Each structure stands twice: as structure tokens, then as C-alpha cells.
């Protein structure tokens, strides 16, 4: 990642903007010439297109923080310079190949980012920042700092904790090698290590129930099929947990109609099974909208409820 990428524009020769570009270029050269502590000598590799790739230093086993920080900075720099590259000239099969390569890279970076996020949470100093002091918990802090959704923060934190605790052995490697996507990883971390019995099964040596078995299934199946596979696995490993969860859901079932000046507001809760059946029935009543129907999905579903 350290070398100049073929086709990079040369820095402007002068003026205020040129000076700034030259300064950044000089800083990048210093990073290339001075490996971070703990890094080993860089090696040259070859990309999938057959061109020589930039030398990337290994983080080694100690002193990773400076090395990964430098690599992250160089990666961000390369992406920023390449994000504006035109894609209109890409044709098949090159377009599909490039998309696949980029998707695998995004998955790999997602795992690396989750590992770093785990260190942020474990370190604890996030709670002393202005956003941290006003946050309810780490997920709230992440929602604030990333300006994302709570659901997204929950997914990221769950993956980070799974990797930090090694609850699913081999997960990071499976995603990094391209066999398992981040969507598969989300399903696995959300549904598999949910009870002590299931966590024990994931780390066991039983080839029919452990993490290696599930990762192999993930590499063979689409996300929806894999979700069903994980649910079957979870029910087999700890059936009592499913029954306890069902009883808890049933106890929370409710439906409240609240009169308002302009209508009636509905709030409530259903079990997953009842909710799926209700959704199917409601969509059947709503039907397929006409081409000139201006209503949103929510508006059509609300009207179907009245019908």
C-alpha cells in the first residue's frame, strides 16, 4: 500500500494547493521509508491483474498499534484518490470481477474495523470523551460518533465482542479469505453464541456442531438459507432456550389502540411466528400497487389493515 499507485496524478508544482499536496506526499514518503515499530521488512506482491502491488509491511506480533495506524492512513489516502475513478468503461466480465474483488475487500476491512472497535470498547476511555459521558452505553456512543443508526451500532458491537471473546473461532479468517460475507457473520453472531450451551458447542471439537461446521455451511449457502440453518442448529443445541424465549415473547404480547384527534394510533407486540403470519396476511390484502399509486408501503399497509 506504501508505493505510488500506477496512474496517480503528479502533485501540482506550486501555489498554495500544490504546497499542501507536496507536503502530504512528503509525509507519505516518510511513512514508506520509516517502518513502524514492530513491523518487518516489506515484501512485494502481485495483484490479481498481474501488476506489481505496493509493498505492505507486516504488523508482526508486537507494536501493532503504530503499524496498523500507518497502514490505515495510507489505505484511506489510496481510497480517497481512487474513489473518483470512472467506471463507465468497465464491461463484462471485468465489471463483475472488479465488483467481487471490492466486495471481498469491504468484508475484510469490516472484520478489521470490528477488531479495532473491540479494542475501543475494551479500553474504556471512550466513556471519558464528551460523547461518551453523555451516552447511555457503548452502542449509544457509537451511534453518536458514527452518526449511524442504533441497529447498525448494535451489529458492529456484537461482531466486535464476538471477535474479542473468540466466541466463534475462525470467523475473522473465514471472512478475510472471502468464503464468508459480513452478512453471514452478522447472522452467526446474532443467533449462535446466545446461551452457554451454544457457546460451548461453538468452541468444542465436535465436527458436527462446532464453529468450523457452521462456517463451512456459511460458505456453501446464501444468507437466508444460512439463517434457517443457524436457527435449526440453535434449536438442536439448546431447545430449552427457544422454549424460554417463546414464553417470554408470549408474555409480552399486546395490542393498544389509542384515540387521537385525527385518528387511532396502534402499538403492540407479537411473537415472531404471529408477526410473520400477520405480515403475510396484510401484504396479501394490500396487494401489488398500481403503477400510478402514489402511496408509500406504510400507507398501503395501513389501508390494508382497515380493509
PDB file of C-alpha atoms in Angstrom:
ATOM      1  CA  UNK A   1       0.000   0.000   0.000  1.00  0.00           C
ATOM      2  CA  UNK A   2       3.014   2.200   0.536  1.00  0.00           C
ATOM      3  CA  UNK A   3       4.141   2.709  -3.122  1.00  0.00           C
ATOM      4  CA  UNK A   4       2.725   5.115  -5.686  1.00  0.00           C
ATOM      5  CA  UNK A   5      -0.225   3.581  -7.473  1.00  0.00           C
ATOM      6  CA  UNK A   6       0.136   3.452 -11.206  1.00  0.00           C
ATOM      7  CA  UNK A   7      -1.614   6.385 -12.838  1.00  0.00           C
ATOM      8  CA  UNK A   8      -1.536   8.711  -9.798  1.00  0.00           C
ATOM      9  CA  UNK A   9      -1.515  12.353 -10.767  1.00  0.00           C
ATOM     10  CA  UNK A  10       1.667  14.238 -10.018  1.00  0.00           C
ATOM     11  CA  UNK A  11       1.443  16.923  -7.345  1.00  0.00           C
ATOM     12  CA  UNK A  12       0.956  20.484  -8.654  1.00  0.00           C
ATOM     13  CA  UNK A  13       4.303  22.197  -8.983  1.00  0.00           C
ATOM     14  CA  UNK A  14       3.488  25.318  -6.996  1.00  0.00           C
ATOM     15  CA  UNK A  15       0.979  27.603  -5.346  1.00  0.00           C
ATOM     16  CA  UNK A  16      -0.832  27.103  -2.054  1.00  0.00           C
ATOM     17  CA  UNK A  17      -2.648  23.975  -3.207  1.00  0.00           C
ATOM     18  CA  UNK A  18       0.493  22.496  -4.694  1.00  0.00           C
ATOM     19  CA  UNK A  19       2.376  23.114  -1.467  1.00  0.00           C
ATOM     20  CA  UNK A  20      -0.282  21.264   0.511  1.00  0.00           C
ATOM     21  CA  UNK A  21      -0.215  18.285  -1.852  1.00  0.00           C
ATOM     22  CA  UNK A  22       3.579  18.195  -1.796  1.00  0.00           C
ATOM     23  CA  UNK A  23       3.549  18.261   1.998  1.00  0.00           C
ATOM     24  CA  UNK A  24       1.158  15.313   2.153  1.00  0.00           C
ATOM     25  CA  UNK A  25       3.252  13.452  -0.421  1.00  0.00           C
ATOM     26  CA  UNK A  26       6.343  14.061   1.696  1.00  0.00           C
ATOM     27  CA  UNK A  27       4.601  12.731   4.759  1.00  0.00           C
ATOM     28  CA  UNK A  28       3.617   9.582   2.887  1.00  0.00           C
ATOM     29  CA  UNK A  29       7.236   9.114   1.746  1.00  0.00           C
ATOM     30  CA  UNK A  30       8.366   9.324   5.390  1.00  0.00           C
ATOM     31  CA  UNK A  31       5.891   6.581   6.284  1.00  0.00           C
ATOM     32  CA  UNK A  32       7.249   4.420   3.497  1.00  0.00           C
ATOM     33  CA  UNK A  33      10.889   4.941   4.486  1.00  0.00           C
ATOM     34  CA  UNK A  34      10.426   4.529   8.239  1.00  0.00           C
ATOM     35  CA  UNK A  35       8.595   1.306   9.139  1.00  0.00           C
ATOM     36  CA  UNK A  36       6.539   1.469  12.312  1.00  0.00           C
ATOM     37  CA  UNK A  37       7.850  -0.290  15.424  1.00  0.00           C
ATOM     38  CA  UNK A  38       7.163  -3.985  15.283  1.00  0.00           C
ATOM     39  CA  UNK A  39       6.860  -4.095  11.508  1.00  0.00           C
ATOM     40  CA  UNK A  40       9.014  -6.413   9.456  1.00  0.00           C
ATOM     41  CA  UNK A  41      10.634  -5.629   6.145  1.00  0.00           C
ATOM     42  CA  UNK A  42       8.030  -5.123   3.417  1.00  0.00           C
ATOM     43  CA  UNK A  43       7.714  -7.579   0.604  1.00  0.00           C
ATOM     44  CA  UNK A  44       6.483  -7.157  -2.944  1.00  0.00           C
ATOM     45  CA  UNK A  45       3.351  -8.989  -4.053  1.00  0.00           C
ATOM     46  CA  UNK A  46       1.406  -9.332  -7.261  1.00  0.00           C
ATOM     47  CA  UNK A  47      -2.220  -8.340  -7.678  1.00  0.00           C
ATOM     48  CA  UNK A  48      -4.915 -10.432  -9.354  1.00  0.00           C
ATOM     49  CA  UNK A  49      -4.376  -8.390 -12.517  1.00  0.00           C
ATOM     50  CA  UNK A  50      -0.720  -9.385 -12.679  1.00  0.00           C
ATOM     51  CA  UNK A  51       0.701  -5.950 -11.811  1.00  0.00           C
ATOM     52  CA  UNK A  52       3.197  -5.369  -9.046  1.00  0.00           C
ATOM     53  CA  UNK A  53       1.431  -4.381  -5.829  1.00  0.00           C
ATOM     54  CA  UNK A  54       2.722  -1.828  -3.365  1.00  0.00           C
ATOM     55  CA  UNK A  55       4.834  -3.300  -0.599  1.00  0.00           C
ATOM     56  CA  UNK A  56       2.836  -3.750   2.601  1.00  0.00           C
ATOM     57  CA  UNK A  57       4.657  -4.156   5.929  1.00  0.00           C
ATOM     58  CA  UNK A  58       3.532  -6.887   8.277  1.00  0.00           C
ATOM     59  CA  UNK A  59       2.339  -5.792  11.713  1.00  0.00           C
ATOM     60  CA  UNK A  60       4.317  -8.567  13.392  1.00  0.00           C
ATOM     61  CA  UNK A  61       3.428  -9.752  16.877  1.00  0.00           C
ATOM     62  CA  UNK A  62       4.298  -6.648  18.932  1.00  0.00           C
ATOM     63  CA  UNK A  63       3.871  -2.956  18.458  1.00  0.00           C
ATOM     64  CA  UNK A  64       0.858  -3.362  16.164  1.00  0.00           C
ATOM     65  CA  UNK A  65      -0.781  -0.052  17.018  1.00  0.00           C
ATOM     66  CA  UNK A  66       1.670   2.261  15.207  1.00  0.00           C
ATOM     67  CA  UNK A  67       1.865  -0.084  12.217  1.00  0.00           C
ATOM     68  CA  UNK A  68      -1.864  -0.511  11.727  1.00  0.00           C
ATOM     69  CA  UNK A  69      -2.422   3.211  12.247  1.00  0.00           C
ATOM     70  CA  UNK A  70       0.031   3.999   9.459  1.00  0.00           C
ATOM     71  CA  UNK A  71      -1.474   1.374   7.184  1.00  0.00           C
ATOM     72  CA  UNK A  72      -4.990   2.681   7.849  1.00  0.00           C
ATOM     73  CA  UNK A  73      -3.869   6.186   6.946  1.00  0.00           C
ATOM     74  CA  UNK A  74      -2.288   5.041   3.699  1.00  0.00           C
ATOM     75  CA  UNK A  75      -5.356   2.963   2.842  1.00  0.00           C
ATOM     76  CA  UNK A  76      -7.653   5.956   3.380  1.00  0.00           C
ATOM     77  CA  UNK A  77      -5.345   8.031   1.186  1.00  0.00           C
ATOM     78  CA  UNK A  78      -5.412   5.497  -1.660  1.00  0.00           C
ATOM     79  CA  UNK A  79      -9.204   5.151  -1.480  1.00  0.00           C
ATOM     80  CA  UNK A  80      -9.678   8.928  -1.453  1.00  0.00           C
ATOM     81  CA  UNK A  81      -7.549   9.267  -4.592  1.00  0.00           C
ATOM     82  CA  UNK A  82      -9.254   6.375  -6.374  1.00  0.00           C
ATOM     83  CA  UNK A  83     -12.896   6.891  -5.431  1.00  0.00           C
ATOM     84  CA  UNK A  84     -13.420   9.283  -8.342  1.00  0.00           C
ATOM     85  CA  UNK A  85     -12.128   6.826 -10.946  1.00  0.00           C
ATOM     86  CA  UNK A  86     -14.720   6.489 -13.735  1.00  0.00           C
ATOM     87  CA  UNK A  87     -16.452   3.113 -14.001  1.00  0.00           C
ATOM     88  CA  UNK A  88     -18.311   3.732 -17.259  1.00  0.00           C
ATOM     89  CA  UNK A  89     -15.594   1.985 -19.271  1.00  0.00           C
ATOM     90  CA  UNK A  90     -15.907  -1.284 -17.309  1.00  0.00           C
ATOM     91  CA  UNK A  91     -17.578  -4.086 -19.253  1.00  0.00           C
ATOM     92  CA  UNK A  92     -18.270  -7.733 -18.536  1.00  0.00           C
ATOM     93  CA  UNK A  93     -16.642  -9.886 -17.369  1.00  0.00           C
ATOM     94  CA  UNK A  94     -14.259  -7.298 -15.888  1.00  0.00           C
ATOM     95  CA  UNK A  95     -17.073  -5.405 -14.148  1.00  0.00           C
ATOM     96  CA  UNK A  96     -18.234  -8.483 -12.230  1.00  0.00           C
ATOM     97  CA  UNK A  97     -14.679  -9.449 -11.355  1.00  0.00           C
ATOM     98  CA  UNK A  98     -13.862  -5.983 -10.022  1.00  0.00           C
ATOM     99  CA  UNK A  99     -17.100  -5.887  -8.054  1.00  0.00           C
ATOM    100  CA  UNK A 100     -16.257  -9.244  -6.478  1.00  0.00           C
ATOM    101  CA  UNK A 101     -12.755  -8.111  -5.549  1.00  0.00           C
ATOM    102  CA  UNK A 102     -14.078  -4.903  -3.971  1.00  0.00           C
ATOM    103  CA  UNK A 103     -16.803  -6.763  -2.083  1.00  0.00           C
ATOM    104  CA  UNK A 104     -14.266  -9.152  -0.575  1.00  0.00           C
ATOM    105  CA  UNK A 105     -12.073  -6.192   0.357  1.00  0.00           C
ATOM    106  CA  UNK A 106     -15.003  -4.480   2.084  1.00  0.00           C
ATOM    107  CA  UNK A 107     -15.762  -7.667   4.028  1.00  0.00           C
ATOM    108  CA  UNK A 108     -12.144  -7.990   5.102  1.00  0.00           C
ATOM    109  CA  UNK A 109     -11.985  -4.351   6.182  1.00  0.00           C
ATOM    110  CA  UNK A 110     -15.244  -4.832   8.091  1.00  0.00           C
ATOM    111  CA  UNK A 111     -13.628  -7.568  10.170  1.00  0.00           C
ATOM    112  CA  UNK A 112     -10.516  -5.452  10.781  1.00  0.00           C
ATOM    113  CA  UNK A 113     -12.697  -2.492  11.781  1.00  0.00           C
ATOM    114  CA  UNK A 114     -14.658  -4.724  14.164  1.00  0.00           C
ATOM    115  CA  UNK A 115     -11.419  -5.878  15.767  1.00  0.00           C
ATOM    116  CA  UNK A 116     -10.350  -2.277  16.288  1.00  0.00           C
ATOM    117  CA  UNK A 117     -13.799  -1.393  17.644  1.00  0.00           C
ATOM    118  CA  UNK A 118     -13.434  -4.189  20.173  1.00  0.00           C
ATOM    119  CA  UNK A 119     -10.247  -2.560  21.404  1.00  0.00           C
ATOM    120  CA  UNK A 120     -12.021   0.803  21.669  1.00  0.00           C
ATOM    121  CA  UNK A 121     -14.718  -0.717  23.857  1.00  0.00           C
ATOM    122  CA  UNK A 122     -12.343  -2.778  25.987  1.00  0.00           C
ATOM    123  CA  UNK A 123     -10.017   0.182  26.569  1.00  0.00           C
ATOM    124  CA  UNK A 124     -12.826   2.101  28.239  1.00  0.00           C
ATOM    125  CA  UNK A 125     -11.515   5.591  27.614  1.00  0.00           C
ATOM    126  CA  UNK A 126     -14.348   6.218  25.145  1.00  0.00           C
ATOM    127  CA  UNK A 127     -16.512   6.864  28.233  1.00  0.00           C
ATOM    128  CA  UNK A 128     -14.372   9.883  29.180  1.00  0.00           C
ATOM    129  CA  UNK A 129     -14.973  11.712  25.885  1.00  0.00           C
ATOM    130  CA  UNK A 130     -17.756  14.319  25.534  1.00  0.00           C
ATOM    131  CA  UNK A 131     -19.894  11.884  23.521  1.00  0.00           C
ATOM    132  CA  UNK A 132     -19.080   9.050  25.901  1.00  0.00           C
ATOM    133  CA  UNK A 133     -20.026  10.963  29.034  1.00  0.00           C
ATOM    134  CA  UNK A 134     -23.488  11.712  27.666  1.00  0.00           C
ATOM    135  CA  UNK A 135     -24.055   8.238  26.157  1.00  0.00           C
ATOM    136  CA  UNK A 136     -26.221   5.593  27.836  1.00  0.00           C
ATOM    137  CA  UNK A 137     -23.871   2.793  26.787  1.00  0.00           C
ATOM    138  CA  UNK A 138     -21.208   1.939  24.222  1.00  0.00           C
ATOM    139  CA  UNK A 139     -23.718   1.386  21.438  1.00  0.00           C
ATOM    140  CA  UNK A 140     -25.203   4.817  22.085  1.00  0.00           C
ATOM    141  CA  UNK A 141     -21.687   6.278  21.982  1.00  0.00           C
ATOM    142  CA  UNK A 142     -21.008   4.550  18.663  1.00  0.00           C
ATOM    143  CA  UNK A 143     -24.315   5.776  17.245  1.00  0.00           C
ATOM    144  CA  UNK A 144     -23.363   9.351  18.139  1.00  0.00           C
ATOM    145  CA  UNK A 145     -19.795   9.262  16.847  1.00  0.00           C
ATOM    146  CA  UNK A 146     -20.599   7.387  13.611  1.00  0.00           C
ATOM    147  CA  UNK A 147     -23.829   9.337  13.015  1.00  0.00           C
ATOM    148  CA  UNK A 148     -25.388   5.989  12.140  1.00  0.00           C
ATOM    149  CA  UNK A 149     -28.356   4.019  13.410  1.00  0.00           C
ATOM    150  CA  UNK A 150     -28.684   2.236  16.721  1.00  0.00           C
ATOM    151  CA  UNK A 151     -29.284  -1.018  14.829  1.00  0.00           C
ATOM    152  CA  UNK A 152     -26.037  -0.554  12.910  1.00  0.00           C
ATOM    153  CA  UNK A 153     -24.132   0.165  16.117  1.00  0.00           C
ATOM    154  CA  UNK A 154     -25.593  -2.974  17.666  1.00  0.00           C
ATOM    155  CA  UNK A 155     -24.432  -5.112  14.726  1.00  0.00           C
ATOM    156  CA  UNK A 156     -20.930  -3.641  14.803  1.00  0.00           C
ATOM    157  CA  UNK A 157     -20.607  -4.016  18.572  1.00  0.00           C
ATOM    158  CA  UNK A 158     -21.882  -7.588  18.503  1.00  0.00           C
ATOM    159  CA  UNK A 159     -19.312  -8.569  15.865  1.00  0.00           C
ATOM    160  CA  UNK A 160     -16.568  -6.741  17.755  1.00  0.00           C
ATOM    161  CA  UNK A 161     -17.394  -8.547  21.002  1.00  0.00           C
ATOM    162  CA  UNK A 162     -17.591 -11.914  19.254  1.00  0.00           C
ATOM    163  CA  UNK A 163     -14.129 -11.427  17.774  1.00  0.00           C
ATOM    164  CA  UNK A 164     -12.745 -10.026  21.043  1.00  0.00           C
ATOM    165  CA  UNK A 165     -14.013 -13.038  23.030  1.00  0.00           C
ATOM    166  CA  UNK A 166     -13.218 -15.549  20.255  1.00  0.00           C
ATOM    167  CA  UNK A 167     -16.769 -16.856  20.689  1.00  0.00           C
ATOM    168  CA  UNK A 168     -16.790 -18.124  17.082  1.00  0.00           C
ATOM    169  CA  UNK A 169     -13.292 -19.486  16.376  1.00  0.00           C
ATOM    170  CA  UNK A 170     -12.156 -18.945  12.801  1.00  0.00           C
ATOM    171  CA  UNK A 171     -14.752 -16.282  11.962  1.00  0.00           C
ATOM    172  CA  UNK A 172     -12.296 -13.493  11.143  1.00  0.00           C
ATOM    173  CA  UNK A 173     -10.230 -15.746   8.904  1.00  0.00           C
ATOM    174  CA  UNK A 174     -13.287 -17.080   7.088  1.00  0.00           C
ATOM    175  CA  UNK A 175     -14.460 -13.565   6.229  1.00  0.00           C
ATOM    176  CA  UNK A 176     -10.979 -12.341   5.319  1.00  0.00           C
ATOM    177  CA  UNK A 177     -10.433 -15.167   2.828  1.00  0.00           C
ATOM    178  CA  UNK A 178     -13.721 -14.401   1.089  1.00  0.00           C
ATOM    179  CA  UNK A 179     -15.555 -17.623   1.936  1.00  0.00           C
ATOM    180  CA  UNK A 180     -17.976 -15.921   4.336  1.00  0.00           C
ATOM    181  CA  UNK A 181     -19.565 -12.496   3.948  1.00  0.00           C
ATOM    182  CA  UNK A 182     -20.207  -9.894   6.645  1.00  0.00           C
ATOM    183  CA  UNK A 183     -23.918 -10.676   6.311  1.00  0.00           C
ATOM    184  CA  UNK A 184     -23.215 -14.310   7.152  1.00  0.00           C
ATOM    185  CA  UNK A 185     -21.078 -13.158  10.072  1.00  0.00           C
ATOM    186  CA  UNK A 186     -23.918 -10.977  11.347  1.00  0.00           C
ATOM    187  CA  UNK A 187     -26.342 -13.919  11.252  1.00  0.00           C
ATOM    188  CA  UNK A 188     -23.814 -16.125  13.022  1.00  0.00           C
ATOM    189  CA  UNK A 189     -23.006 -13.641  15.788  1.00  0.00           C
ATOM    190  CA  UNK A 190     -26.678 -12.748  16.297  1.00  0.00           C
ATOM    191  CA  UNK A 191     -28.094 -16.284  16.534  1.00  0.00           C
ATOM    192  CA  UNK A 192     -25.314 -18.700  17.510  1.00  0.00           C
ATOM    193  CA  UNK A 193     -23.425 -17.661  20.710  1.00  0.00           C
ATOM    194  CA  UNK A 194     -26.620 -16.795  22.598  1.00  0.00           C
ATOM    195  CA  UNK A 195     -26.553 -19.267  25.512  1.00  0.00           C
ATOM    196  CA  UNK A 196     -23.798 -21.053  27.472  1.00  0.00           C
ATOM    197  CA  UNK A 197     -24.663 -24.376  25.810  1.00  0.00           C
ATOM    198  CA  UNK A 198     -24.400 -22.877  22.337  1.00  0.00           C
ATOM    199  CA  UNK A 199     -21.153 -21.088  23.131  1.00  0.00           C
ATOM    200  CA  UNK A 200     -19.702 -24.371  24.395  1.00  0.00           C
ATOM    201  CA  UNK A 201     -20.773 -26.106  21.186  1.00  0.00           C
ATOM    202  CA  UNK A 202     -19.100 -23.454  19.032  1.00  0.00           C
ATOM    203  CA  UNK A 203     -15.740 -23.949  20.747  1.00  0.00           C
ATOM    204  CA  UNK A 204     -15.981 -27.726  21.007  1.00  0.00           C
ATOM    205  CA  UNK A 205     -14.108 -30.269  18.921  1.00  0.00           C
ATOM    206  CA  UNK A 206     -17.334 -31.882  17.660  1.00  0.00           C
ATOM    207  CA  UNK A 207     -17.146 -31.572  13.847  1.00  0.00           C
ATOM    208  CA  UNK A 208     -20.924 -31.698  13.580  1.00  0.00           C
ATOM    209  CA  UNK A 209     -21.725 -28.755  15.843  1.00  0.00           C
ATOM    210  CA  UNK A 210     -18.696 -26.512  16.253  1.00  0.00           C
ATOM    211  CA  UNK A 211     -17.859 -23.176  14.635  1.00  0.00           C
ATOM    212  CA  UNK A 212     -15.901 -24.810  11.819  1.00  0.00           C
ATOM    213  CA  UNK A 213     -19.032 -26.748  10.844  1.00  0.00           C
ATOM    214  CA  UNK A 214     -21.162 -23.590  10.740  1.00  0.00           C
ATOM    215  CA  UNK A 215     -18.530 -21.616   8.826  1.00  0.00           C
ATOM    216  CA  UNK A 216     -18.366 -24.384   6.234  1.00  0.00           C
ATOM    217  CA  UNK A 217     -22.145 -24.198   5.872  1.00  0.00           C
ATOM    218  CA  UNK A 218     -21.962 -20.414   5.541  1.00  0.00           C
ATOM    219  CA  UNK A 219     -19.501 -20.785   2.674  1.00  0.00           C
ATOM    220  CA  UNK A 220     -21.975 -23.024   0.835  1.00  0.00           C
ATOM    221  CA  UNK A 221     -25.258 -21.225   1.495  1.00  0.00           C
ATOM    222  CA  UNK A 222     -26.893 -17.881   0.828  1.00  0.00           C
ATOM    223  CA  UNK A 223     -27.677 -15.652   3.796  1.00  0.00           C
ATOM    224  CA  UNK A 224     -31.371 -16.568   4.021  1.00  0.00           C
ATOM    225  CA  UNK A 225     -30.705 -20.308   3.813  1.00  0.00           C
ATOM    226  CA  UNK A 226     -27.877 -19.955   6.332  1.00  0.00           C
ATOM    227  CA  UNK A 227     -30.202 -18.107   8.727  1.00  0.00           C
ATOM    228  CA  UNK A 228     -32.559 -21.097   8.687  1.00  0.00           C
ATOM    229  CA  UNK A 229     -29.574 -23.416   9.175  1.00  0.00           C
ATOM    230  CA  UNK A 230     -28.403 -21.483  12.249  1.00  0.00           C
ATOM    231  CA  UNK A 231     -31.893 -21.492  13.760  1.00  0.00           C
ATOM    232  CA  UNK A 232     -32.105 -25.274  13.336  1.00  0.00           C
ATOM    233  CA  UNK A 233     -28.645 -25.629  14.867  1.00  0.00           C
ATOM    234  CA  UNK A 234     -29.558 -23.404  17.823  1.00  0.00           C
ATOM    235  CA  UNK A 235     -32.774 -25.357  18.489  1.00  0.00           C
ATOM    236  CA  UNK A 236     -30.845 -28.632  18.386  1.00  0.00           C
ATOM    237  CA  UNK A 237     -28.093 -27.465  20.736  1.00  0.00           C
ATOM    238  CA  UNK A 238     -30.295 -25.749  23.335  1.00  0.00           C
ATOM    239  CA  UNK A 239     -34.009 -26.431  22.746  1.00  0.00           C
ATOM    240  CA  UNK A 240     -34.944 -25.191  26.223  1.00  0.00           C
ATOM    241  CA  UNK A 241     -33.686 -21.713  25.353  1.00  0.00           C
ATOM    242  CA  UNK A 242     -36.083 -21.493  22.431  1.00  0.00           C
ATOM    243  CA  UNK A 243     -38.963 -22.513  24.666  1.00  0.00           C
ATOM    244  CA  UNK A 244     -37.960 -19.943  27.288  1.00  0.00           C
ATOM    245  CA  UNK A 245     -37.707 -17.281  24.603  1.00  0.00           C
ATOM    246  CA  UNK A 246     -41.127 -18.185  23.241  1.00  0.00           C
ATOM    247  CA  UNK A 247     -42.714 -17.964  26.694  1.00  0.00           C
ATOM    248  CA  UNK A 248     -41.115 -14.555  27.204  1.00  0.00           C
ATOM    249  CA  UNK A 249     -42.416 -13.329  23.856  1.00  0.00           C
ATOM    250  CA  UNK A 250     -45.919 -14.607  24.597  1.00  0.00           C
ATOM    251  CA  UNK A 251     -45.883 -12.789  27.930  1.00  0.00           C
ATOM    252  CA  UNK A 252     -45.087  -9.514  26.141  1.00  0.00           C
ATOM    253  CA  UNK A 253     -47.867  -9.858  23.550  1.00  0.00           C
ATOM    254  CA  UNK A 254     -50.072  -6.781  23.489  1.00  0.00           C
ATOM    255  CA  UNK A 255     -52.212  -4.544  21.283  1.00  0.00           C
ATOM    256  CA  UNK A 256     -53.187  -0.993  22.297  1.00  0.00           C
ATOM    257  CA  UNK A 257     -55.480   1.332  20.350  1.00  0.00           C
ATOM    258  CA  UNK A 258     -55.088   4.985  21.344  1.00  0.00           C
ATOM    259  CA  UNK A 259     -57.588   7.548  20.127  1.00  0.00           C
ATOM    260  CA  UNK A 260     -56.100  10.726  18.698  1.00  0.00           C
ATOM    261  CA  UNK A 261     -57.709  13.885  17.349  1.00  0.00           C
ATOM    262  CA  UNK A 262     -57.053  12.783  13.782  1.00  0.00           C
ATOM    263  CA  UNK A 263     -57.384   9.021  14.094  1.00  0.00           C
ATOM    264  CA  UNK A 264     -56.263   5.998  16.086  1.00  0.00           C
ATOM    265  CA  UNK A 265     -52.676   5.012  16.905  1.00  0.00           C
ATOM    266  CA  UNK A 266     -51.802   1.333  17.189  1.00  0.00           C
ATOM    267  CA  UNK A 267     -48.947  -0.036  19.259  1.00  0.00           C
ATOM    268  CA  UNK A 268     -48.297  -3.617  20.201  1.00  0.00           C
ATOM    269  CA  UNK A 269     -46.085  -6.678  20.220  1.00  0.00           C
ATOM    270  CA  UNK A 270     -46.395 -10.146  18.657  1.00  0.00           C
ATOM    271  CA  UNK A 271     -44.339 -13.291  18.762  1.00  0.00           C
ATOM    272  CA  UNK A 272     -42.113 -13.865  15.756  1.00  0.00           C
ATOM    273  CA  UNK A 273     -44.438 -16.586  14.427  1.00  0.00           C
ATOM    274  CA  UNK A 274     -47.582 -14.463  14.828  1.00  0.00           C
ATOM    275  CA  UNK A 275     -45.821 -11.445  13.378  1.00  0.00           C
ATOM    276  CA  UNK A 276     -44.770 -13.351  10.271  1.00  0.00           C
ATOM    277  CA  UNK A 277     -48.313 -14.649   9.754  1.00  0.00           C
ATOM    278  CA  UNK A 278     -49.771 -11.171  10.272  1.00  0.00           C
ATOM    279  CA  UNK A 279     -47.296  -9.644   7.815  1.00  0.00           C
ATOM    280  CA  UNK A 280     -48.138 -12.253   5.169  1.00  0.00           C
ATOM    281  CA  UNK A 281     -51.886 -11.689   5.576  1.00  0.00           C
ATOM    282  CA  UNK A 282     -51.550  -7.904   5.500  1.00  0.00           C
ATOM    283  CA  UNK A 283     -49.422  -7.948   2.364  1.00  0.00           C
ATOM    284  CA  UNK A 284     -51.939 -10.239   0.687  1.00  0.00           C
ATOM    285  CA  UNK A 285     -54.694  -7.703   1.356  1.00  0.00           C
ATOM    286  CA  UNK A 286     -52.523  -4.764   0.281  1.00  0.00           C
ATOM    287  CA  UNK A 287     -51.685  -6.479  -2.994  1.00  0.00           C
ATOM    288  CA  UNK A 288     -49.379  -5.134  -5.684  1.00  0.00           C
ATOM    289  CA  UNK A 289     -49.680  -1.354  -6.113  1.00  0.00           C
ATOM    290  CA  UNK A 290     -50.745   0.148  -9.413  1.00  0.00           C
ATOM    291  CA  UNK A 291     -48.096   1.989 -11.386  1.00  0.00           C
ATOM    292  CA  UNK A 292     -49.707   5.326 -10.576  1.00  0.00           C
ATOM    293  CA  UNK A 293     -50.298   4.604  -6.870  1.00  0.00           C
ATOM    294  CA  UNK A 294     -48.501   7.447  -5.008  1.00  0.00           C
ATOM    295  CA  UNK A 295     -48.785   5.869  -1.542  1.00  0.00           C
ATOM    296  CA  UNK A 296     -45.808   4.587   0.430  1.00  0.00           C
ATOM    297  CA  UNK A 297     -45.575   0.971   1.592  1.00  0.00           C
ATOM    298  CA  UNK A 298     -46.514   2.080   5.109  1.00  0.00           C
ATOM    299  CA  UNK A 299     -49.584   3.910   3.822  1.00  0.00           C
ATOM    300  CA  UNK A 300     -50.730   0.912   1.778  1.00  0.00           C
ATOM    301  CA  UNK A 301     -50.237  -1.444   4.737  1.00  0.00           C
ATOM    302  CA  UNK A 302     -52.230   0.902   6.971  1.00  0.00           C
ATOM    303  CA  UNK A 303     -55.051   0.996   4.462  1.00  0.00           C
ATOM    304  CA  UNK A 304     -54.952  -2.807   4.185  1.00  0.00           C
ATOM    305  CA  UNK A 305     -55.341  -3.053   7.957  1.00  0.00           C
ATOM    306  CA  UNK A 306     -58.531  -1.019   7.687  1.00  0.00           C
ATOM    307  CA  UNK A 307     -59.783  -3.190   4.829  1.00  0.00           C
TER     308      UNK A 307
END
